[in-house]
PDB file of N, CA and C in Angstrom:
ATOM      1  N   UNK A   5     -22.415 -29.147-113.939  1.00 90.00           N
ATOM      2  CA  UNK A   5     -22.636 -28.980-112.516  1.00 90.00           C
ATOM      3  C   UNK A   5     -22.535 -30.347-111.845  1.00 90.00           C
ATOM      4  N   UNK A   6     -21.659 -30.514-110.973  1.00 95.00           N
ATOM      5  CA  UNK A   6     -21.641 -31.984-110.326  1.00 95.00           C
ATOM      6  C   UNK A   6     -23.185 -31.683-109.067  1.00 95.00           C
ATOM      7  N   UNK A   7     -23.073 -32.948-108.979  1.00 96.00           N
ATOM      8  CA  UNK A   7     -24.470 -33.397-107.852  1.00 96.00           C
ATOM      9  C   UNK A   7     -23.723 -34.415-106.744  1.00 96.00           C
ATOM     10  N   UNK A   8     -24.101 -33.493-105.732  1.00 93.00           N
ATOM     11  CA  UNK A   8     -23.610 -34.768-104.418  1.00 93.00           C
ATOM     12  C   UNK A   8     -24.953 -34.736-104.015  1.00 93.00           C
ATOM     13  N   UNK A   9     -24.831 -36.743-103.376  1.00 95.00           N
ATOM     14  CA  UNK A   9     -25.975 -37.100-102.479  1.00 95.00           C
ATOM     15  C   UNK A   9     -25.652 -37.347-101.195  1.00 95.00           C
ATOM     16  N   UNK A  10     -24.270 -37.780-101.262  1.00 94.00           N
ATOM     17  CA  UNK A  10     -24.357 -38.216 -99.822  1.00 94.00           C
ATOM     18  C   UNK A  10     -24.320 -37.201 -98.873  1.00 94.00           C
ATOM     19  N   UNK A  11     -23.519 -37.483 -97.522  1.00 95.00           N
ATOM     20  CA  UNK A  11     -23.509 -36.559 -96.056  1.00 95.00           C
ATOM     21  C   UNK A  11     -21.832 -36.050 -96.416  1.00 95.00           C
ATOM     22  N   UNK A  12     -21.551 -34.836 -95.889  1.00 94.00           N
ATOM     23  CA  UNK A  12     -20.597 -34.519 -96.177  1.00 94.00           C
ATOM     24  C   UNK A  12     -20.296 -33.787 -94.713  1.00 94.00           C
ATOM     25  N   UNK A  13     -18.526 -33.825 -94.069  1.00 92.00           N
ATOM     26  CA  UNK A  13     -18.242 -33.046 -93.021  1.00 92.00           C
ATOM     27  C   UNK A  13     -17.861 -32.188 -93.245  1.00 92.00           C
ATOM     28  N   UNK A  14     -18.503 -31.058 -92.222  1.00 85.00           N
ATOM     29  CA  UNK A  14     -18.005 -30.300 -92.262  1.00 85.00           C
ATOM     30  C   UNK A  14     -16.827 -29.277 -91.590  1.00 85.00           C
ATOM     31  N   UNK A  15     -16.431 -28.846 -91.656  1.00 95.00           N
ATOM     32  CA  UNK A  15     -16.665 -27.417 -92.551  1.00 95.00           C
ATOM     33  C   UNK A  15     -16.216 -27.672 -93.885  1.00 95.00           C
ATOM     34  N   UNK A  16     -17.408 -27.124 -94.698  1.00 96.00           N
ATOM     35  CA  UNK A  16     -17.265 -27.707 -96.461  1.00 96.00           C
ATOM     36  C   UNK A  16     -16.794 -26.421 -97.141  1.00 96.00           C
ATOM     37  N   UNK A  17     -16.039 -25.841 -97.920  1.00 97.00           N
ATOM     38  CA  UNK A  17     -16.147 -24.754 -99.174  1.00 97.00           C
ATOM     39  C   UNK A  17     -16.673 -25.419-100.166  1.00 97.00           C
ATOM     40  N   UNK A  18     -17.489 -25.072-100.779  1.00 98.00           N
ATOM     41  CA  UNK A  18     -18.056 -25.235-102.317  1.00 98.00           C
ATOM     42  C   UNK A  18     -16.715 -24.386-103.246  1.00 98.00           C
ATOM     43  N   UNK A  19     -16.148 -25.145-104.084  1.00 97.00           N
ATOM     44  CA  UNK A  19     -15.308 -24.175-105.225  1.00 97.00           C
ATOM     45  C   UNK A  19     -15.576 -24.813-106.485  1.00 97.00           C
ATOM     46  N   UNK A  20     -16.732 -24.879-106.798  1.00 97.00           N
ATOM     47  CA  UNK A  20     -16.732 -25.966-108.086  1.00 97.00           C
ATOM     48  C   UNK A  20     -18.499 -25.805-108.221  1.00 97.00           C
ATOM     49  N   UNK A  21     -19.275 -25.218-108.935  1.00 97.00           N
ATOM     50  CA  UNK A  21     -20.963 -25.532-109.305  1.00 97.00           C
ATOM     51  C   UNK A  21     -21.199 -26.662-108.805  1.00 97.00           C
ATOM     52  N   UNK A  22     -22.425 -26.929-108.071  1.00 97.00           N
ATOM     53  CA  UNK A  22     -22.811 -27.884-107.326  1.00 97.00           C
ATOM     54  C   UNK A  22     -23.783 -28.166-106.839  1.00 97.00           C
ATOM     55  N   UNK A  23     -25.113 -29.108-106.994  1.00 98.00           N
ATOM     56  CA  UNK A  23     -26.193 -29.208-106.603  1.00 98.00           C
ATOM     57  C   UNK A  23     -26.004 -30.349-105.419  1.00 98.00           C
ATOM     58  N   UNK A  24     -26.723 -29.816-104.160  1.00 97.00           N
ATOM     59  CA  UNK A  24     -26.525 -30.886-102.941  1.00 97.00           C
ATOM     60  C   UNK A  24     -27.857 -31.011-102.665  1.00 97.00           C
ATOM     61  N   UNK A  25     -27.644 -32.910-102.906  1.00 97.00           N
ATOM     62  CA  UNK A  25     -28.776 -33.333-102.590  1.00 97.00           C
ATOM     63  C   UNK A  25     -28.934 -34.257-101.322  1.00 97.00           C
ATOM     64  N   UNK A  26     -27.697 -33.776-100.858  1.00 96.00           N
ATOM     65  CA  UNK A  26     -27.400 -34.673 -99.816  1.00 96.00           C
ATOM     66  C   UNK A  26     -27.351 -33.830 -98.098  1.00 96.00           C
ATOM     67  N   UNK A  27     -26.310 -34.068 -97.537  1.00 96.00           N
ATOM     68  CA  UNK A  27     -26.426 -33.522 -96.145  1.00 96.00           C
ATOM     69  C   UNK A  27     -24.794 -32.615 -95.928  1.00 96.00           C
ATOM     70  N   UNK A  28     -24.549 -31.639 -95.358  1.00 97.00           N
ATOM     71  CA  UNK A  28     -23.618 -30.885 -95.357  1.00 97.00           C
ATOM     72  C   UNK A  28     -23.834 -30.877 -93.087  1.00 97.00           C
ATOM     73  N   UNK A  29     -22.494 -31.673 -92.937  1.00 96.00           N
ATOM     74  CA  UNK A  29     -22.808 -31.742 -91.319  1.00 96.00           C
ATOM     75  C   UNK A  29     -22.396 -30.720 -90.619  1.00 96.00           C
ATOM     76  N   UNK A  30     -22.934 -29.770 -90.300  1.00 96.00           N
ATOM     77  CA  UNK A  30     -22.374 -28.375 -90.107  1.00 96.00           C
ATOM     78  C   UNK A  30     -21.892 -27.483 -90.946  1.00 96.00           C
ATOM     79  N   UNK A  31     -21.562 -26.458 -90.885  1.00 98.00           N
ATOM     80  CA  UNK A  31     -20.763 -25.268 -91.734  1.00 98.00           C
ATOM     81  C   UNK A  31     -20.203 -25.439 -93.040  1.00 98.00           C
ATOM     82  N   UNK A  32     -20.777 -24.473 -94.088  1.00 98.00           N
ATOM     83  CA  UNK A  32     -20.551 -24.624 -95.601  1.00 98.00           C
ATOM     84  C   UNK A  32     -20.177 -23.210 -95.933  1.00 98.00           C
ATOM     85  N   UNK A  33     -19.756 -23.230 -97.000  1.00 98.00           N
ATOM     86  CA  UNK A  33     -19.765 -21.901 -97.756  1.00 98.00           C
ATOM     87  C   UNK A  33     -19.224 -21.904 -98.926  1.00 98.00           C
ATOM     88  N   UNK A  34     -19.683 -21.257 -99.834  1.00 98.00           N
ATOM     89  CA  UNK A  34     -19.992 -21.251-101.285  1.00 98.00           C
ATOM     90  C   UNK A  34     -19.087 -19.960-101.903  1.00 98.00           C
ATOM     91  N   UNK A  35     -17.733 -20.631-102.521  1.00 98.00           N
ATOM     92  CA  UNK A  35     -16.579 -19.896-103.218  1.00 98.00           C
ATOM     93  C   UNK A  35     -17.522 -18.689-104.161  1.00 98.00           C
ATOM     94  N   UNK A  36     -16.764 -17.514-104.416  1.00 98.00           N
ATOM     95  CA  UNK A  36     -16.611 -16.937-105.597  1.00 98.00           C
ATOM     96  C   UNK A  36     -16.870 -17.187-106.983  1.00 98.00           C
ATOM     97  N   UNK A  37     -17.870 -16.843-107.847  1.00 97.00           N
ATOM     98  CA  UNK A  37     -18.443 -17.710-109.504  1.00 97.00           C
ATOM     99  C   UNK A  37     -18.738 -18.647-109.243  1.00 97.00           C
ATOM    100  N   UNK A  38     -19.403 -19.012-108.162  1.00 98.00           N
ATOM    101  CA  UNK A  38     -19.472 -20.506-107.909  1.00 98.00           C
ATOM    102  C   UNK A  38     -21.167 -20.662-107.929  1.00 98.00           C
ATOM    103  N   UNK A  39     -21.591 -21.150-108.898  1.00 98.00           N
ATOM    104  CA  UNK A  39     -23.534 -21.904-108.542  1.00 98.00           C
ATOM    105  C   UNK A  39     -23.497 -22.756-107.771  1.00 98.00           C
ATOM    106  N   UNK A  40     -24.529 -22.738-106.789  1.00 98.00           N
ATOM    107  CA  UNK A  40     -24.806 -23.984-105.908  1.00 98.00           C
ATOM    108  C   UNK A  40     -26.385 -23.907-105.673  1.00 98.00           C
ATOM    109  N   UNK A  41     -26.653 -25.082-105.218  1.00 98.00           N
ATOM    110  CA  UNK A  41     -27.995 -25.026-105.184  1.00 98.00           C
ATOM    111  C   UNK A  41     -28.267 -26.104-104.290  1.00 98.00           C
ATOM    112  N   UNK A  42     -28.742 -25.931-103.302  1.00 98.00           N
ATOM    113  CA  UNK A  42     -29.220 -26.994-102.365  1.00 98.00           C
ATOM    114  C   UNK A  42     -30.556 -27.657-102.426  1.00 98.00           C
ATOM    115  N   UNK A  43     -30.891 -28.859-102.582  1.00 97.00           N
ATOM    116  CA  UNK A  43     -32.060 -29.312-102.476  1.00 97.00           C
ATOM    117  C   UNK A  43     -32.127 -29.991-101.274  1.00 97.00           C
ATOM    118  N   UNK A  44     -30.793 -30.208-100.132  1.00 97.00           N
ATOM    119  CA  UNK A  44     -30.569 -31.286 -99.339  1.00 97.00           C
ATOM    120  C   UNK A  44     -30.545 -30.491 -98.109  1.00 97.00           C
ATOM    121  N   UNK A  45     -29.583 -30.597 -97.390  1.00 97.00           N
ATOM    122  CA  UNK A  45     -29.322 -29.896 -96.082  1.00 97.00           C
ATOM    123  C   UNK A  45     -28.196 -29.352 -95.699  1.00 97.00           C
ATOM    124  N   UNK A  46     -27.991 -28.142 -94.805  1.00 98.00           N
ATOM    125  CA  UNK A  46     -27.064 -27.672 -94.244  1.00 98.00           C
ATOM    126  C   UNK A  46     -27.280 -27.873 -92.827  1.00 98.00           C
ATOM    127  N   UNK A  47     -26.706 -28.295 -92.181  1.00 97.00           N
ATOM    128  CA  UNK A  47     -26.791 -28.565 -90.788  1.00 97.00           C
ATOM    129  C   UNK A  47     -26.566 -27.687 -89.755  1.00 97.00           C
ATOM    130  N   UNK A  48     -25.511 -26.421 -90.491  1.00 97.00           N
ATOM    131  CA  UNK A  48     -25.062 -25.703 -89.714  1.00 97.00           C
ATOM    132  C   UNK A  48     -25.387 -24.336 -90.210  1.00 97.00           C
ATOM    133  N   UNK A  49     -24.284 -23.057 -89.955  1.00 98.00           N
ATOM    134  CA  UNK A  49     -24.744 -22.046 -91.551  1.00 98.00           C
ATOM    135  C   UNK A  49     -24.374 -22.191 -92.616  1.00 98.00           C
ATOM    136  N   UNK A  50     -24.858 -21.494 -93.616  1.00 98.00           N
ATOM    137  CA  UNK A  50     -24.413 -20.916 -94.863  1.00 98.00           C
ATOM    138  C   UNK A  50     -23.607 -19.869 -95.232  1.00 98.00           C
ATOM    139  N   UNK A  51     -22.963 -19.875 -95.367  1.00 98.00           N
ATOM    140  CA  UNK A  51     -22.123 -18.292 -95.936  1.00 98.00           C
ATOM    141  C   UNK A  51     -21.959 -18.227 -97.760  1.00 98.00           C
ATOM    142  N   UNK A  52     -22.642 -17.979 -97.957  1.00 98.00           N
ATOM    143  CA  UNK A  52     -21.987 -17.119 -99.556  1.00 98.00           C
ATOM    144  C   UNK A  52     -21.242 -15.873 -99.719  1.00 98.00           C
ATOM    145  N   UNK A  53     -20.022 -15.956-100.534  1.00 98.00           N
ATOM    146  CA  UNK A  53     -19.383 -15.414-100.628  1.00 98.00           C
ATOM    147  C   UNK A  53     -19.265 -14.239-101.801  1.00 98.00           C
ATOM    148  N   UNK A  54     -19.463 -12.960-101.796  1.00 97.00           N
ATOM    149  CA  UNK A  54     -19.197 -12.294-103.221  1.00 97.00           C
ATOM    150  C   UNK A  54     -19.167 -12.899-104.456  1.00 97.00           C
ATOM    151  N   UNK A  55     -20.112 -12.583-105.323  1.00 97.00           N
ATOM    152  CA  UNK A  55     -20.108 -13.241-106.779  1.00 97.00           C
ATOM    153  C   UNK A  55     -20.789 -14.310-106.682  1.00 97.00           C
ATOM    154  N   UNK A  56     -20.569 -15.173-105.744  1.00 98.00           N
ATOM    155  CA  UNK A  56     -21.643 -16.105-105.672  1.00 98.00           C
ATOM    156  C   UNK A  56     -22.943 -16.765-106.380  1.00 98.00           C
ATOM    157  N   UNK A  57     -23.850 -17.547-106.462  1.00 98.00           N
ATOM    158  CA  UNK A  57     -24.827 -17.642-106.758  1.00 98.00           C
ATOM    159  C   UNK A  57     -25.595 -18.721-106.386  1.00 98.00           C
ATOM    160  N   UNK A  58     -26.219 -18.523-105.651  1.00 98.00           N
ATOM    161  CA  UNK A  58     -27.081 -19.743-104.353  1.00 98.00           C
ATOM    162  C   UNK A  58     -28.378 -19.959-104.747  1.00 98.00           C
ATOM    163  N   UNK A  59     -28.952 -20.708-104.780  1.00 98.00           N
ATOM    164  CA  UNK A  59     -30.797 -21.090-104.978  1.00 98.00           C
ATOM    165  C   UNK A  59     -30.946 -22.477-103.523  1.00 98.00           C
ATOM    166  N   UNK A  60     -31.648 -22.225-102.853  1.00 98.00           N
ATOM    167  CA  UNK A  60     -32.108 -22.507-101.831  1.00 98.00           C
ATOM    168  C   UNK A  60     -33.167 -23.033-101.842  1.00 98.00           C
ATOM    169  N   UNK A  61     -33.453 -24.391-102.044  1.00 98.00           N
ATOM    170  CA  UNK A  61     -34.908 -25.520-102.108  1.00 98.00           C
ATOM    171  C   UNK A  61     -34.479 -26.000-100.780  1.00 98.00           C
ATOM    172  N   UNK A  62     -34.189 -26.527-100.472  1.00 98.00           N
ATOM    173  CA  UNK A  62     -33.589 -27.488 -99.426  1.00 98.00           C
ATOM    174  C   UNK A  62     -34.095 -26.738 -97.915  1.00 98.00           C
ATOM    175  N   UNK A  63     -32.816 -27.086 -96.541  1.00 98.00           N
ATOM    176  CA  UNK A  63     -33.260 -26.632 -95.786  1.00 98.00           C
ATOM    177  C   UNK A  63     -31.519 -26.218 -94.896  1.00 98.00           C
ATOM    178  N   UNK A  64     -31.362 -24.571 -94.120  1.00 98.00           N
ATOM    179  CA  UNK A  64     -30.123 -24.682 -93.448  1.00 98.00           C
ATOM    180  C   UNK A  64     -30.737 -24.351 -92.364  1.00 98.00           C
ATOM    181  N   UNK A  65     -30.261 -24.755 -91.366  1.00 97.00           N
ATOM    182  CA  UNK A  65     -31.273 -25.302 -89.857  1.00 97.00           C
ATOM    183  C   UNK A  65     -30.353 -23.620 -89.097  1.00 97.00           C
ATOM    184  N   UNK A  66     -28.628 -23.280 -89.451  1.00 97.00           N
ATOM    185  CA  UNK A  66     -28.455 -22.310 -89.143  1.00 97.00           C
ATOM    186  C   UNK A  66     -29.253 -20.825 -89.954  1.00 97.00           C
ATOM    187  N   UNK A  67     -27.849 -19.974 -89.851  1.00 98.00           N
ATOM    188  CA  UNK A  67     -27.384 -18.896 -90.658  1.00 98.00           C
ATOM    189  C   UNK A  67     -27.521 -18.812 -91.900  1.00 98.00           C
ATOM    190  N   UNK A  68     -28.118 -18.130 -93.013  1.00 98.00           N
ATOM    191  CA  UNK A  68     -27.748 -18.085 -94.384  1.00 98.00           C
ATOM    192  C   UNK A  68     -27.414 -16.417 -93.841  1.00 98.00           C
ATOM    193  N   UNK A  69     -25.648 -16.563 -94.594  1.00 98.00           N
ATOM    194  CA  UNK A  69     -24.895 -15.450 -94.382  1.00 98.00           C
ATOM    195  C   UNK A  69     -24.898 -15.137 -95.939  1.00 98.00           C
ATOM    196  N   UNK A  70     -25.552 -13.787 -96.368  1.00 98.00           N
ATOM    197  CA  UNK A  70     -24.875 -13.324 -97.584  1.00 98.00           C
ATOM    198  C   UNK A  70     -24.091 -12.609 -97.844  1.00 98.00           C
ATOM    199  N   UNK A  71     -22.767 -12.776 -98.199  1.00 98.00           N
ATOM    200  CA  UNK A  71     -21.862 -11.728 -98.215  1.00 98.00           C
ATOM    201  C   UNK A  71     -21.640 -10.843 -99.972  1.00 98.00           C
ATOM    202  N   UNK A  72     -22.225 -11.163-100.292  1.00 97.00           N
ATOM    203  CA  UNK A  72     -22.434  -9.543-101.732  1.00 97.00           C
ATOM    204  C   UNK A  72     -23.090 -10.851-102.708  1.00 97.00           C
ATOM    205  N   UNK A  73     -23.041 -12.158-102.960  1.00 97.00           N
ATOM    206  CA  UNK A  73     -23.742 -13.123-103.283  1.00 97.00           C
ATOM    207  C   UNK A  73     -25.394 -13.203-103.889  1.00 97.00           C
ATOM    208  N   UNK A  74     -25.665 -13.505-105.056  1.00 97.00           N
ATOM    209  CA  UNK A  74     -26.973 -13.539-105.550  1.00 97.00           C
ATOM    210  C   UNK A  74     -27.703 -14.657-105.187  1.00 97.00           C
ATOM    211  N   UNK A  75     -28.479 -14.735-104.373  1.00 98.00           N
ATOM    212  CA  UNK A  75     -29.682 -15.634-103.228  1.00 98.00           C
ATOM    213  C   UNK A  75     -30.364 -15.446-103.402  1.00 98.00           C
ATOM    214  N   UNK A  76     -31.499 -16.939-103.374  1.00 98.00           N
ATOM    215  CA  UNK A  76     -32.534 -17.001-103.928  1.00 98.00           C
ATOM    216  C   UNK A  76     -33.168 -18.116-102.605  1.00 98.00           C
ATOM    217  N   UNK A  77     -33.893 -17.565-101.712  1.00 98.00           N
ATOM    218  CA  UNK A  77     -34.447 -18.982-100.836  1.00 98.00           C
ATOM    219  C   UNK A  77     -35.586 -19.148-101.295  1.00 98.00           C
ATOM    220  N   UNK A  78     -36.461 -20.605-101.311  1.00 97.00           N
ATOM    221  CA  UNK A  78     -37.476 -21.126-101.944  1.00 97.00           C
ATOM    222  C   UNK A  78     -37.645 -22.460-100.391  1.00 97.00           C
ATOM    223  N   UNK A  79     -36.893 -22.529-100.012  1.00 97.00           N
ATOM    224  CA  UNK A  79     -36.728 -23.252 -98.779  1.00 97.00           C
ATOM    225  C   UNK A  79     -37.025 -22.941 -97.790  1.00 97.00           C
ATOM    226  N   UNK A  80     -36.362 -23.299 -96.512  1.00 97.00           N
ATOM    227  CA  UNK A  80     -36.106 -23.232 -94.984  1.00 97.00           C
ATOM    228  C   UNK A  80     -34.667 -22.729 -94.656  1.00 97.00           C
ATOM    229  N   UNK A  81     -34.755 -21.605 -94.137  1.00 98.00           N
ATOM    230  CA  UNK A  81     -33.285 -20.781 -93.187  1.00 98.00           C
ATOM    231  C   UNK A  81     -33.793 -21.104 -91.762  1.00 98.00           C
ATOM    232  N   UNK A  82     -32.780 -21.206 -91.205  1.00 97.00           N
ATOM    233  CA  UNK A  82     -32.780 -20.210 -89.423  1.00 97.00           C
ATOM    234  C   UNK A  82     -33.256 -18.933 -89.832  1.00 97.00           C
ATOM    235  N   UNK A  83     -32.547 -18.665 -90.425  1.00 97.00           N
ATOM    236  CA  UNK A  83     -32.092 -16.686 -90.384  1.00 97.00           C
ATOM    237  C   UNK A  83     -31.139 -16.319 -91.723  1.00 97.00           C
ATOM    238  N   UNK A  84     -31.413 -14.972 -91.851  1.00 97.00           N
ATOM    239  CA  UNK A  84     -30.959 -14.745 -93.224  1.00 97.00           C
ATOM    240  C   UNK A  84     -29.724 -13.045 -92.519  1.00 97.00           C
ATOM    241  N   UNK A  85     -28.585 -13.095 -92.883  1.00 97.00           N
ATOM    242  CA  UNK A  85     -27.961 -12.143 -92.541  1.00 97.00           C
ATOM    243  C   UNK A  85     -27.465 -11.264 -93.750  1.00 97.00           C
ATOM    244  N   UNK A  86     -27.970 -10.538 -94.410  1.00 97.00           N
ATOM    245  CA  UNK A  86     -27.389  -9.719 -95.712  1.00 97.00           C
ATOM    246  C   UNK A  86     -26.530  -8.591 -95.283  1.00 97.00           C
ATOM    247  N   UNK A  87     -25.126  -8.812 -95.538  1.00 96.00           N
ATOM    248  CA  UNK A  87     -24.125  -7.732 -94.941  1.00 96.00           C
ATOM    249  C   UNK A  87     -23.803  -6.541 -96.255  1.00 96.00           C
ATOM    250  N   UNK A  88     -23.911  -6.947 -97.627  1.00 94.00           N
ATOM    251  CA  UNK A  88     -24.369  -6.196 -98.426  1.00 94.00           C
ATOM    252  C   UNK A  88     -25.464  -6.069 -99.129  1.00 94.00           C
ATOM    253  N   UNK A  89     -25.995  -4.366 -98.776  1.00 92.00           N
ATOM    254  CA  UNK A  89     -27.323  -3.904 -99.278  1.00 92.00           C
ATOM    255  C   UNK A  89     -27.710  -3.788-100.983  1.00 92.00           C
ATOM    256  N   UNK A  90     -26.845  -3.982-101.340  1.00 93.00           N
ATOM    257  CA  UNK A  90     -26.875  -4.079-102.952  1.00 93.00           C
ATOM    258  C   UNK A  90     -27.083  -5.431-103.682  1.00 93.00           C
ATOM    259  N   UNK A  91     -26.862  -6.446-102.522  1.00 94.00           N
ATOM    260  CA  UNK A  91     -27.087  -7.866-102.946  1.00 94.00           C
ATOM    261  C   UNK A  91     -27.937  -8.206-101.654  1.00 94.00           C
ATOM    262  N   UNK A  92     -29.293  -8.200-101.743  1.00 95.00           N
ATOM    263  CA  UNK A  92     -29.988  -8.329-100.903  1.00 95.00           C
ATOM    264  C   UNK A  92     -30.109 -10.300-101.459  1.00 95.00           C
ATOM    265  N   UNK A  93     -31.037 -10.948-100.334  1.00 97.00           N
ATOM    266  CA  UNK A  93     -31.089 -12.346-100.270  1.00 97.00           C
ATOM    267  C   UNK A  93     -32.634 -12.233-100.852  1.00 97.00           C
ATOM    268  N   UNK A  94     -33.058 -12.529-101.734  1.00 97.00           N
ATOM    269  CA  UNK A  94     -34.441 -12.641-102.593  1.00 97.00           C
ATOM    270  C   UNK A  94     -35.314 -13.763-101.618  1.00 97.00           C
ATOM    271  N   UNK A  95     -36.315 -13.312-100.692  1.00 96.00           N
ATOM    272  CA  UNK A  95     -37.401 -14.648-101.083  1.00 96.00           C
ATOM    273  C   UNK A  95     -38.382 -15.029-101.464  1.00 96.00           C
ATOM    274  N   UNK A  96     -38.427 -16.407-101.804  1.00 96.00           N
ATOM    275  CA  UNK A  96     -39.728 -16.394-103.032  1.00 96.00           C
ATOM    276  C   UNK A  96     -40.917 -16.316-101.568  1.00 96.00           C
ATOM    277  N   UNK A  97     -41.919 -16.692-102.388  1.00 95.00           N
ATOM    278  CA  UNK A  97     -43.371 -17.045-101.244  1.00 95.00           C
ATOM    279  C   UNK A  97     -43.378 -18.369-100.648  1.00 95.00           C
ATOM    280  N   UNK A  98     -42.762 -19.339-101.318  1.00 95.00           N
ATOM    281  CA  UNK A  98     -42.481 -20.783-100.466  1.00 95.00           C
ATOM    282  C   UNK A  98     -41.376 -20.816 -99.490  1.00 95.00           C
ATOM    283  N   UNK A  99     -40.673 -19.734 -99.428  1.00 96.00           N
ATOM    284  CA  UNK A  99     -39.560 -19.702 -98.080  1.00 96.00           C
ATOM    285  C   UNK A  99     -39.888 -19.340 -96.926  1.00 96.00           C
ATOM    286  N   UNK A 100     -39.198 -20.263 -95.940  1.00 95.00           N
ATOM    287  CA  UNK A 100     -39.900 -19.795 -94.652  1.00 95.00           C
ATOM    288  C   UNK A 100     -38.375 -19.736 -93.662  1.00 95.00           C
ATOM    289  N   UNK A 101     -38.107 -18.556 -93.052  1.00 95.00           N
ATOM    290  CA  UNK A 101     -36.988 -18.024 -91.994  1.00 95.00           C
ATOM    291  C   UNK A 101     -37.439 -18.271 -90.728  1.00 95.00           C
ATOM    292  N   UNK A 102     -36.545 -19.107 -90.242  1.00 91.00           N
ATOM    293  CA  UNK A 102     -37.141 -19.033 -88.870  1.00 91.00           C
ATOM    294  C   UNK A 102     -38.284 -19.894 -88.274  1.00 91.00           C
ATOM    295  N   UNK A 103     -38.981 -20.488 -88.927  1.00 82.00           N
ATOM    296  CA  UNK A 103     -40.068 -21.388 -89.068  1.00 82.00           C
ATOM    297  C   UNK A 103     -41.867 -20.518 -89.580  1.00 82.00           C
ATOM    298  N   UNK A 104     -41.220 -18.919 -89.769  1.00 85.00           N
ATOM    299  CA  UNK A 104     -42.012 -17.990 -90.343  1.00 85.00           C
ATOM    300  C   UNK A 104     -42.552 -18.100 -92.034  1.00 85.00           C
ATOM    301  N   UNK A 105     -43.363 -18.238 -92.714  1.00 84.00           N
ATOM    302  CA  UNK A 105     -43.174 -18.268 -94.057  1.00 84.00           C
ATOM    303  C   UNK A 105     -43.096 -16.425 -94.587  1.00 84.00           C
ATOM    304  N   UNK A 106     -42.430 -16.936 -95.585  1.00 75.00           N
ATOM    305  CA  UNK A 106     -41.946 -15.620 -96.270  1.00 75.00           C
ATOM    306  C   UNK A 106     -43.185 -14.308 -96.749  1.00 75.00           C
TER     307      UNK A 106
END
């Protein structure tokens, strides 16, 4: 799994496993078989994509969009949008949507 720290522009695709420990400046989204895991920031939304697999420490100030994607927030969303009901977005008890805790 590679690890980025630094700030990255966006609009980013993730296509490669990836822990960000860094800053994503606006809009991301996370390829197909792809692990990612944020401990850092999204500035903008999130989109995961089908097949996916996201874990969420960190913080996305937008959107976490799930599109059929296995999600896990433990973090900070805006907002969580699950467009498929069969891959719902999991949250633990330390996640908070919205500035709401889970």
């Amino acid at each position: 799994m590679k690890t980025i720290t630094e700030t990255l522009s966006a609009p980013r695709r993730f296509e490669e496993s990836t822990r960000l420990l860094g800053t994503v400046s606006g809009n991301a989204s996370i390829a197909p078989e792809v692990h990612f895991e944020l401990d850092g920031t999204v500035t903008g939304d999130l989109t995961v994509e089908r097949g996916a697999h996201a874990v969420i420490r960190g913080m996305v100030t937008g959107k976490l969009i799930n599109l059929g994607g296995e999600v896990t927030v433990a973090g900070r969303v805006g907002s969580v949008i699950d467009t498929d009901p069969a891959h719902r977005t999991t949250l633990e008890p330390s996640a908070h949507v919205n500035g709401t805790a889970a």
